[in-house]
Coordinates of C-alpha atoms and ligand atoms in Angstrom, one line a residue:
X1 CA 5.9 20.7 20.4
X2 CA 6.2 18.8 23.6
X3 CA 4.5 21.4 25.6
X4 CA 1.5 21.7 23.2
X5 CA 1.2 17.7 23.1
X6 CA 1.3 18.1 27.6
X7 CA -1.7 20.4 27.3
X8 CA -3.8 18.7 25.1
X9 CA -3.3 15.2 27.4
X10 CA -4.1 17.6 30.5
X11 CA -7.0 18.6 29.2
X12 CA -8.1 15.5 28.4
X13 CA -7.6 13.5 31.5
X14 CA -9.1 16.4 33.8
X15 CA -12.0 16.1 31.4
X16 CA -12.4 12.4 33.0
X17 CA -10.7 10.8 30.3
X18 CA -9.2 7.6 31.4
X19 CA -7.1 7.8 28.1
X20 CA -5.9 10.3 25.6
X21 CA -3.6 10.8 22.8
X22 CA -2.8 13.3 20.5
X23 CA -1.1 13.5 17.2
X24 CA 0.7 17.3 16.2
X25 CA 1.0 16.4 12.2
X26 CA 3.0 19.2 9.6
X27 CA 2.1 17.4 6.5
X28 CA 4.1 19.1 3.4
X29 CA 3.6 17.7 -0.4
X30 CA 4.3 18.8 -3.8
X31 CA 3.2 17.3 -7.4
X32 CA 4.7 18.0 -10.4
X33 CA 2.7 16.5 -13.3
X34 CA 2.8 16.9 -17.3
X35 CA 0.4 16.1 -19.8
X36 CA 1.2 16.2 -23.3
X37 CA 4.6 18.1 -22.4
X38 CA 2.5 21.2 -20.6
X39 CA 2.1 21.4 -16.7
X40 CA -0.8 19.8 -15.8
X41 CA -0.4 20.1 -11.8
X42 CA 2.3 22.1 -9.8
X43 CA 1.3 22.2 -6.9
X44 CA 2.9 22.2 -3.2
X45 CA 0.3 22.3 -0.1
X46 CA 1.4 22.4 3.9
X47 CA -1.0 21.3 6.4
X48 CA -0.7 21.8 10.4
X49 CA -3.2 20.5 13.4
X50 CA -3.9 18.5 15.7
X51 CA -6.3 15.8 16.8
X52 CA -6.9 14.5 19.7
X53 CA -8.5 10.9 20.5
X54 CA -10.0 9.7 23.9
X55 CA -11.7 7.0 26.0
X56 CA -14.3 8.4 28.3
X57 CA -16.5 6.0 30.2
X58 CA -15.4 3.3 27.7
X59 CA -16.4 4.9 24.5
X60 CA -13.5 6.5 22.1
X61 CA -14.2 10.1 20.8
X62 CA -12.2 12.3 18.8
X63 CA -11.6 15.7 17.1
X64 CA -9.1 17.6 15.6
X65 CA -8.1 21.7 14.7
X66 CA -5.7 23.3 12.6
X67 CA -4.8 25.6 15.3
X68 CA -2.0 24.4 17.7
X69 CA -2.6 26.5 20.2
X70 CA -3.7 26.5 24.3
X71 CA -7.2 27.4 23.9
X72 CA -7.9 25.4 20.4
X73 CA -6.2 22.2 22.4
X74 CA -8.8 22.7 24.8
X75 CA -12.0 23.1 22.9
X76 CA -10.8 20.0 21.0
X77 CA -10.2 17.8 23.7
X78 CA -13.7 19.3 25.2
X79 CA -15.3 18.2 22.0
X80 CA -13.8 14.9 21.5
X81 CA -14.6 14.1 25.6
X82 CA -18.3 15.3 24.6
X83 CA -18.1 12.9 21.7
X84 CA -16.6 9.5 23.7
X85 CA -19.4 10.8 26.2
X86 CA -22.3 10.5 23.8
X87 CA -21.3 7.1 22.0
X88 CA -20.8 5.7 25.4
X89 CA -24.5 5.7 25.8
X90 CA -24.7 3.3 22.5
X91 CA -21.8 1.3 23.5
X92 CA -21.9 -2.8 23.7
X93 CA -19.5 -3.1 25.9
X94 CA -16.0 -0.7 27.2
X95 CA -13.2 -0.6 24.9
X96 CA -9.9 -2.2 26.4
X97 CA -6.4 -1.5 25.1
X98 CA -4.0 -4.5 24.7
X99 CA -0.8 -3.3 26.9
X100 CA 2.2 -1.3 25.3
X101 CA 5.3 0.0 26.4
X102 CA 5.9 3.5 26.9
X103 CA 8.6 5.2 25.3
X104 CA 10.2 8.4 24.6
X105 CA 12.1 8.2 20.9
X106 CA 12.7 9.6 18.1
X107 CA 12.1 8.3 14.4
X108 CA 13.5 9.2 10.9
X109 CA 13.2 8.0 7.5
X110 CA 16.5 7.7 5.9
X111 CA 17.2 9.6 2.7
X112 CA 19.7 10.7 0.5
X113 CA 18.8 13.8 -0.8
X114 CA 16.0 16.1 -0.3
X115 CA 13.4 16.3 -2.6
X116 CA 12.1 19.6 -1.9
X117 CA 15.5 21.1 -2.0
X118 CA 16.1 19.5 -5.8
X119 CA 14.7 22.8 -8.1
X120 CA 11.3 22.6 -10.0
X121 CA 13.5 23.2 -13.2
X122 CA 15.4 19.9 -12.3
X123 CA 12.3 17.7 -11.6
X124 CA 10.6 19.6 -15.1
X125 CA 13.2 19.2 -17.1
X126 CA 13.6 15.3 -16.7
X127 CA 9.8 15.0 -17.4
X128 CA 9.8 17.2 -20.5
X129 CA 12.4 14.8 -21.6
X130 CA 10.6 11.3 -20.9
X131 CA 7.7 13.5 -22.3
X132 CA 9.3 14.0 -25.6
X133 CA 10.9 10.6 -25.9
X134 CA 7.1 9.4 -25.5
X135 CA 5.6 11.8 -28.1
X136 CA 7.8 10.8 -30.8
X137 CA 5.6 8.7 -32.3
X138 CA 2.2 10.3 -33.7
X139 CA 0.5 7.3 -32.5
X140 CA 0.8 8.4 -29.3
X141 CA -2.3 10.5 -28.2
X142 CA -1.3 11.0 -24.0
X143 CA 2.0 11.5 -22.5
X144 CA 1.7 11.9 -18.9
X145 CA 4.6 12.0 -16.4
X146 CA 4.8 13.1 -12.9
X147 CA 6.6 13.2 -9.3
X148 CA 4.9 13.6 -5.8
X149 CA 7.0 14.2 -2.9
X150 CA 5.7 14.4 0.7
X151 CA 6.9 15.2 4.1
X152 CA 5.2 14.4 7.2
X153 CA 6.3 15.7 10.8
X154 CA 4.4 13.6 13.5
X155 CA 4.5 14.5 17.1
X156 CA 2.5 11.8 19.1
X157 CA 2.2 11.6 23.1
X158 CA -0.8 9.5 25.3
X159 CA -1.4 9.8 28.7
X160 CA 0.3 6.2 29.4
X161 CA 4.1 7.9 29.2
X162 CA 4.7 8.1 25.6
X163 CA 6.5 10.7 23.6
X164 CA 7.6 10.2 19.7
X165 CA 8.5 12.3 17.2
X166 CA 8.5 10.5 13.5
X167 CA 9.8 12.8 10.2
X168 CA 8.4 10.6 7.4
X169 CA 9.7 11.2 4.1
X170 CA 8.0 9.6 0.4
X171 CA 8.9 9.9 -3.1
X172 CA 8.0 8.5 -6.1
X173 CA 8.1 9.0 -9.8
X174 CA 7.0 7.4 -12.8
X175 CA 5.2 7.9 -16.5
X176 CA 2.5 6.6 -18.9
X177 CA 1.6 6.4 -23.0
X178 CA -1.4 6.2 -24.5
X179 CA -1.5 4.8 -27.9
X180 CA -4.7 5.2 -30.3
X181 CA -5.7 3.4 -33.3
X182 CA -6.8 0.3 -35.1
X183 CA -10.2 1.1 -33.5
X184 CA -8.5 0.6 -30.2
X185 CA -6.9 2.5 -27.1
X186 CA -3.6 0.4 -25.1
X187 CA -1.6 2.2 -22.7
X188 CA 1.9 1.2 -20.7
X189 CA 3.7 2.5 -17.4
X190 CA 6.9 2.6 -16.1
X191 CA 8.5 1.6 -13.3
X192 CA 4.3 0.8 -12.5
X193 CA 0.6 2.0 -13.2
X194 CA -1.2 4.9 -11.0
X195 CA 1.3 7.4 -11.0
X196 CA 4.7 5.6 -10.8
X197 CA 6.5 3.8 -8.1
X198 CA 6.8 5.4 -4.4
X199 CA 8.7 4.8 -1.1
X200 CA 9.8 6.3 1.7
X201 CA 13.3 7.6 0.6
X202 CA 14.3 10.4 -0.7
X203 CA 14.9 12.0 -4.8
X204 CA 17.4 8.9 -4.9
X205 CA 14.3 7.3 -6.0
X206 CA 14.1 9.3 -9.1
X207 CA 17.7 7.5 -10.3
X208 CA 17.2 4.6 -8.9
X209 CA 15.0 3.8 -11.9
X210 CA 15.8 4.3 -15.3
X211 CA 13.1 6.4 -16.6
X212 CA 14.5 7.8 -19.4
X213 CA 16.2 4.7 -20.6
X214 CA 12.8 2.4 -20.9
X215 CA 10.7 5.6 -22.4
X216 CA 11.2 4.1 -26.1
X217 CA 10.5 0.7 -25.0
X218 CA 7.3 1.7 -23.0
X219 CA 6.4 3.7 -26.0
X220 CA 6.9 1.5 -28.3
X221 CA 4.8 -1.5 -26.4
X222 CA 2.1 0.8 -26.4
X223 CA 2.0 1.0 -30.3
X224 CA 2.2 -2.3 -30.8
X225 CA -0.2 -3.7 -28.3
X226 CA -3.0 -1.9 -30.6
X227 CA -1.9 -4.4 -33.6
X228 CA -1.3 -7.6 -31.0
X229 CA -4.1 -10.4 -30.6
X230 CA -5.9 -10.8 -27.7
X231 CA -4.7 -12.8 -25.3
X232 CA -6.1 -16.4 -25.5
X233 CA -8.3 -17.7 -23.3
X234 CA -8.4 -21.0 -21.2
X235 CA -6.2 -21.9 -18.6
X236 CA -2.1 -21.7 -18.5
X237 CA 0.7 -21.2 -16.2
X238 CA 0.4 -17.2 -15.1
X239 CA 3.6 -15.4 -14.4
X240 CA 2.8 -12.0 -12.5
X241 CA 5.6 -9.5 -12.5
X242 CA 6.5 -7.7 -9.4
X243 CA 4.0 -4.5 -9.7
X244 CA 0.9 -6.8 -10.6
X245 CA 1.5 -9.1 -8.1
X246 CA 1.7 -6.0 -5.9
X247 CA -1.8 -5.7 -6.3
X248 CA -2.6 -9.4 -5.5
X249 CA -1.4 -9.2 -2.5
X250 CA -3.1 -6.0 -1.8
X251 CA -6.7 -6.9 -2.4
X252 CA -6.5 -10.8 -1.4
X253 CA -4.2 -10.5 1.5
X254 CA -3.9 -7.3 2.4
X255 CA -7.6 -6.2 2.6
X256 CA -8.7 -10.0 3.5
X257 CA -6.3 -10.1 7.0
X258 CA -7.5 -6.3 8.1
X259 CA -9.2 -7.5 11.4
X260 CA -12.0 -5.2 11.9
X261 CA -13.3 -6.1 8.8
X262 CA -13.1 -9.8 9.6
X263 CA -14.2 -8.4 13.1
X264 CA -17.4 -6.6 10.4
X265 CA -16.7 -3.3 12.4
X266 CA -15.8 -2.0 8.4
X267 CA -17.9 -2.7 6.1
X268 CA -17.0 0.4 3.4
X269 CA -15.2 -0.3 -0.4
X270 CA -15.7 -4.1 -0.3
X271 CA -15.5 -4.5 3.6
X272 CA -15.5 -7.7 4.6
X273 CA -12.9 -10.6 5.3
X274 CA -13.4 -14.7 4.4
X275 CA -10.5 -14.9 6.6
X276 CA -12.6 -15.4 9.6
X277 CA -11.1 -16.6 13.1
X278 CA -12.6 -19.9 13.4
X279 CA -10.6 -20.9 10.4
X280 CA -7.9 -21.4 12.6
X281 CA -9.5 -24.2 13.9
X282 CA -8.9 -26.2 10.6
X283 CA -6.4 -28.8 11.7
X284 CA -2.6 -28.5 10.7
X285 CA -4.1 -24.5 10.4
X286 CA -5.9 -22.7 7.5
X287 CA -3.7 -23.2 4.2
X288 CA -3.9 -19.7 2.7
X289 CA -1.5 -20.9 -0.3
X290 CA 1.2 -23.6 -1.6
X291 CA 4.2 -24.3 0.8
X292 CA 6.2 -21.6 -1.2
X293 CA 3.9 -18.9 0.0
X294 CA 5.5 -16.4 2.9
X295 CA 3.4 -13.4 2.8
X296 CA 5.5 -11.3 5.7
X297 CA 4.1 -7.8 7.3
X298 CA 7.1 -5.3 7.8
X299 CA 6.8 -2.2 8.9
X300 CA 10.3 -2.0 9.8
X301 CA 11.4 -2.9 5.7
X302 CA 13.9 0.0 4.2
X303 CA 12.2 1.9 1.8
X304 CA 8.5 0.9 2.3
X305 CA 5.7 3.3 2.1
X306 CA 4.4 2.3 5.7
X307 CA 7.8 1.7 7.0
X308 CA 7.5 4.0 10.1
X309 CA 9.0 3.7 14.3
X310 CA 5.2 3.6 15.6
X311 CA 1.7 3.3 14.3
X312 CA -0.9 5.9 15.5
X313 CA -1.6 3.7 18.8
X314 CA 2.4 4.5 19.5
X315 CA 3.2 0.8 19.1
X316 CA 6.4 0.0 17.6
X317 CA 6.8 -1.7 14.3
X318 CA 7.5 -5.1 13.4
X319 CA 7.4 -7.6 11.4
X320 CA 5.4 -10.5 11.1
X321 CA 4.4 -13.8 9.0
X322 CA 0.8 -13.4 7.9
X323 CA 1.3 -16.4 6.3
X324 CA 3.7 -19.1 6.7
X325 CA 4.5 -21.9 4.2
X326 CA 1.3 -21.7 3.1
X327 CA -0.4 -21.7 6.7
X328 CA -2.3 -18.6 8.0
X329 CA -0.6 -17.5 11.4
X330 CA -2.2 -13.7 11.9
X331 CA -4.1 -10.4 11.0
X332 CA -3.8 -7.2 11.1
X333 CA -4.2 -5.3 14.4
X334 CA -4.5 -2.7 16.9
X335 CA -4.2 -2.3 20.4
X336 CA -8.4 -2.5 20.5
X337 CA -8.4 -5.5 18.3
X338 CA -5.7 -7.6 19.0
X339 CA -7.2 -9.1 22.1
X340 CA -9.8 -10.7 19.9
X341 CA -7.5 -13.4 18.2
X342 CA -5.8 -13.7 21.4
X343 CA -2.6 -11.5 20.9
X344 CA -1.2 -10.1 24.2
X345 CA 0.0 -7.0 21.8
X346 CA -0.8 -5.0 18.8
X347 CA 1.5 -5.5 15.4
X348 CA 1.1 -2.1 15.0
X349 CA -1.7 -1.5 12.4
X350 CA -3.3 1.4 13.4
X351 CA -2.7 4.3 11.2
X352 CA -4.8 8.1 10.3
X353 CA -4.6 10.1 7.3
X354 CA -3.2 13.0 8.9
X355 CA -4.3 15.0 12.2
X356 CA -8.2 15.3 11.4
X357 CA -9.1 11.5 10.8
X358 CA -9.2 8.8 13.5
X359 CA -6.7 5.8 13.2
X360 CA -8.0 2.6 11.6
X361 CA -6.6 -0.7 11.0
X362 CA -4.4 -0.5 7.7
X363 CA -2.6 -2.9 5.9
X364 CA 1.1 -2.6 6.7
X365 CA 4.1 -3.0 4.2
X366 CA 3.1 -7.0 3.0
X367 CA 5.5 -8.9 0.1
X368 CA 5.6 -12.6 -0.5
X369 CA 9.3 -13.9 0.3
X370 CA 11.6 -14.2 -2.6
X371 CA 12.2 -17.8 -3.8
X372 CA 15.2 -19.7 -5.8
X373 CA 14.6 -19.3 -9.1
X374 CA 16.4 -17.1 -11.3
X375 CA 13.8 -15.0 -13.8
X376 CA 15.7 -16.7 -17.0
X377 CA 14.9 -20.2 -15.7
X378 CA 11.8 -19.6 -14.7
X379 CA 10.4 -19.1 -18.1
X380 CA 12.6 -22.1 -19.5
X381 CA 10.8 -24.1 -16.9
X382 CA 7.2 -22.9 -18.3
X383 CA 5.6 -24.6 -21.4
X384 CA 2.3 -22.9 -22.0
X385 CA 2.4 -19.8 -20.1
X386 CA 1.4 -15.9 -20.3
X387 CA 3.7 -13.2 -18.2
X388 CA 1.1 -10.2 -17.6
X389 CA 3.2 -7.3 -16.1
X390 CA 1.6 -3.6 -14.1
X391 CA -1.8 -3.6 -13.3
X392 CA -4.9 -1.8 -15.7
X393 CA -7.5 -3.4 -14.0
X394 CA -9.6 -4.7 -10.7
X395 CA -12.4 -6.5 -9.3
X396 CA -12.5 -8.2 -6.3
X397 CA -15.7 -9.4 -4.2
X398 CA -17.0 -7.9 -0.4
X399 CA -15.5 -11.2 1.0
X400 CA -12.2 -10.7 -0.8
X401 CA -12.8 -14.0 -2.0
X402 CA -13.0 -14.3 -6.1
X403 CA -11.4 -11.7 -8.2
X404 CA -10.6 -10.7 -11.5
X405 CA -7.3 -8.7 -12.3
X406 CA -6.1 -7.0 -15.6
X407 CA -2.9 -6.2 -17.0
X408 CA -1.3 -3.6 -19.4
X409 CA 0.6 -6.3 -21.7
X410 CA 0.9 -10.3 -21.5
X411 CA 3.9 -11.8 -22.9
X412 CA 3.3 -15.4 -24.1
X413 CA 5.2 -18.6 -23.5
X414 CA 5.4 -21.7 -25.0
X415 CA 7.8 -24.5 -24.8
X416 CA 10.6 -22.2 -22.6
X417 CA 10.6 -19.4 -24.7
X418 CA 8.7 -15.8 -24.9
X419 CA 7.4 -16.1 -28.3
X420 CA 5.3 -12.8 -28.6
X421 CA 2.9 -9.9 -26.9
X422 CA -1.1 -10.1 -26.5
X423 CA -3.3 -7.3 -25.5
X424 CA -5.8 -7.3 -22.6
X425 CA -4.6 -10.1 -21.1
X426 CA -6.5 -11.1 -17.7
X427 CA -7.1 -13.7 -15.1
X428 CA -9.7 -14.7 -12.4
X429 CA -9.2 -16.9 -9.4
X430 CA -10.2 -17.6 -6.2
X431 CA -8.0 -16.2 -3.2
X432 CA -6.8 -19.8 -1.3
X433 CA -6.9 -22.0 -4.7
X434 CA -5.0 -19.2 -6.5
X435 CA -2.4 -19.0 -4.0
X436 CA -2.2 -22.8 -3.6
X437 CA -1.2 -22.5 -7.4
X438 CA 2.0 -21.1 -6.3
X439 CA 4.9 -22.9 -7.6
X440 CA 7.6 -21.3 -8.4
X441 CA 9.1 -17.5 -6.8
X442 CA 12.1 -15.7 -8.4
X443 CA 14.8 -14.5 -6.2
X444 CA 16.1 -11.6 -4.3
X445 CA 18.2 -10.3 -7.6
X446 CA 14.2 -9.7 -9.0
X447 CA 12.5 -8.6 -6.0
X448 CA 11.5 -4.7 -5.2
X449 CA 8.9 -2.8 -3.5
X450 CA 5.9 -1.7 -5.3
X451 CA 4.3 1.4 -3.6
X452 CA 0.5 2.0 -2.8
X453 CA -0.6 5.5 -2.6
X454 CA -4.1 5.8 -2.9
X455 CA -5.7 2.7 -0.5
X456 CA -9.1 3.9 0.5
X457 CA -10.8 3.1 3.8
X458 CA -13.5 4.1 6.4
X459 CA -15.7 6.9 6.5
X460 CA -15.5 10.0 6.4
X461 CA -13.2 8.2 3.8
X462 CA -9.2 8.4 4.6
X463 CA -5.8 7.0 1.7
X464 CA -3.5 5.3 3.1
X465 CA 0.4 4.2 1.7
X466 CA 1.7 1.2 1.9
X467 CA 4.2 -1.0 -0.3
X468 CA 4.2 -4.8 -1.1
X469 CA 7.6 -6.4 -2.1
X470 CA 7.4 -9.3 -4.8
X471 CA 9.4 -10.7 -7.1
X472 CA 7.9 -12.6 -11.0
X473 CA 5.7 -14.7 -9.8
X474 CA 4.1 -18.4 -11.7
X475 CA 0.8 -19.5 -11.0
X476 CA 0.0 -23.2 -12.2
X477 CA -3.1 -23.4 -14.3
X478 CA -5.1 -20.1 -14.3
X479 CA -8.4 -19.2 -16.2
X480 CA -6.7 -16.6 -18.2
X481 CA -8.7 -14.4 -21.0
X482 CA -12.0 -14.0 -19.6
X483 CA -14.5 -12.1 -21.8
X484 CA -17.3 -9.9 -21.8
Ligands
ZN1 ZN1 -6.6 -0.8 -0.6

């Protein structure tokens, strides 16, 4: 593919482009999904192109084609030099690129086995049985169970001396009840809501959680949320569990640090950022949460769903604090970008769904730290409490500033001990108190990855995956139970 990536960047450059890169992308994925114990989508898909992106008197343009071929490359770097031409007339001022080093490497996700080599009968056959287990009970009105595997070949090369090949590989699994009746509708997940838990690894995922062995208990939940009370309203020491906090730190980190919306270059799906620059001015820095609060970018984490050699600007990954002991330190970025907070480089945030979108700043793989405290002591430690574990619900303002989460089931704690399940169970905060709530982290032995698949961004609109790592969480005094 080297050859076809050399043409592309020739074209480009004798086109007057003063840069050019282009991304080769085979993209291969495959659902399996059951409803109710009867196939609701098998399906496998391969997609192949290119696009090609370029600066041409200091605007960027871009285009893409499904055919890798001499004469496609062409047109398409013809059209995206046409397009760079025609927003350069509208420009403010010339787009400059933060230095990078060049390189020539190679990059591979590691994996145990291959998931499109294990047979559709295999991958069926364990879902029929989490789908029977679920189905048991009458009360039970939707079983659904399901895998997604995908594949992604990337070759990337610019005109600056780069050359990378990545072969990213994600899997994930999980499964979902629906329980009807007492005039109400409850559902649970397992390992999480949305479809499961992915990461970039291989089937190995499939066994590294046990699906079949928490089917009756996930089942079971479901049934008895319909008969539980709702959860009480007021305010109370909130424990998040690892998949809910996964979502925290998603839509009031994550999205709040992405710098071009900070920047208000994005202003689609609740665009914009309180995290602006001049809060760094604050002195002793902008405190973004409690001293126990690490929230640490890693692209380079084993396993993570945006854990990759380069982004899409071929800067390599790293990993970074966002925030450190409760003080801000940094954003998202891109080689365009970076230069506005006064970085000399790019953390390497600039990522494209597939060959035919442009690459935008994306949250990277971002988990709060693990902390001391066993889970066991935790909850002996908390007197008037709720637990809410894997996300049902979310709202979350343009400035990523208040929000309101809900949760599938809240466990309730009083005096040390879990006493007993509510339904519904929610909270609402605002983004810097909430985190300055923080007191108290579980450790390592409690801390895993919790996969995004389905992050929406831009327009034309592009998903992104990424994956945020957190262990049971306790927030001191939350407004939990909010009605109506
Ligand atoms: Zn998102």
């Amino acid at each position: 593919m080297k050859a076809e990536c050399n043409e592309a960047i020739d074209a480009a450059t004798s086109l007057g482009a003063s840069y050019a890169d282009v991304r080769i992308i085979n993209y291969r994925k495959e659902s399996v999904a059951l409803r109710n114990g009867t196939p609701s989508n098998i399906s496998s898909s391969d997609s192949f192109g290119a696009g090609i992106r370029v600066i041409v008197n200091g605007a960027w343009g871009f285009a893409s084609t499904n055919q890798v071929d001499t004469a496609s490359l062409k047109s398409t770097a013809e059209r995206a030099v046409a397009i760079a031409k025609a927003s350069a007339q509208v420009k403010k001022q010339d787009v400059l690129l933060s230095p990078k080093e060049a390189v020539e490497d190679i990059w591979c996700t590691p994996f145990t086995i291959d998931p499109f080599k294990v047979s559709l009968e295999d991958k069926l056959g364990l879902l029929m049985q989490i789908d029977t287990i679920l189905r048991k009970k009458p009360e039970i009105k939707v079983a659904v169970a399901n895998m997604q595997f995908a594949r992604e070949k990337q070759w990337y090369m610019d005109n600056e001396g780069s050359f990378i090949v990545q072969d990213l590989v994600r899997s994930g699994a999980g499964y979902s009840a629906t329980a009807v009746g007492n005039g109400d509708v409850q559902i649970r997940s397992y390992p999480q809501s949305w479809g499961g838990n992915h990461k970039c690894m291989g089937y190995e995922i499939v066994h590294s959680y046990d699906l079949l062995g928490n089917a009756e208990r996930i089942r079971d939940e479901a049934i008895e949320l319909l008969s539980a009370p709702e959860c009480p309203s007021g305010k109370k020491d909130l424990i998040l569990d690892g998949p809910q906090l996964a979502l925290q730190i998603h839509e009031s980190v994550g999205h709040a640090n992405e710098l071009d919306r900070v920047l208000g270059f994005e202003a689609n799906y609740a665009g914009r950022s309180f995290m602006l620059r001049d809060l760094h001015n604050t002195p002793g820095g902008f405190k973004y949460g409690s001293e126990h609060v690490n929230l640490v970018a890693d692209c380079t984490v084993p396993g993570g769903l945006a854990t990759i050699g380069y982004d899409d600007d071929g800067v390599r990954a790293e990993r970074f604090h966002v925030v450190q002991n409760g003080i801000h330190k940094d954003w998202f970025t891109t080689r365009e970008t970076a230069p506005t907070v006064d970085r000399e480089h790019s953390n390497g945030c600039n990522r494209a769904d597939g060959f035919s979108n442009i690459p935008i700043t994306r949250i990277p793989n971002l988990s709060l730290m693990p902390g001391e405290w066993s889970y066991d002591d935790l909850i002996a430690d908390t007197k008037d409490g709720i637990i809410m574990e894997v996300n049902k619900s979310w709202s979350i303002d343009q400035m990523r500033l208040n929000f309101q989460f809900g949760a599938e089931i809240g466990r309730v704690v009083k005096d040390g001990k879990i006493t007993g399940i509510v339904k519904n169970p929610n909270y609402q905060g605002n983004t810097p108190e909430f985190w300055g709530a923080c007191d108290a982290i579980c450790n390592q032995d409690h801390w895993d990855l919790w996969g995004v698949i389905n992050c929406g961004k831009g327009q034309p609109g592009q998903t992104a995956e990424m994956s945020h790592g957190g262990a049971p969480t306790r927030f001191k005094g939350i407004e939990v139970g909010i009605r109506g």
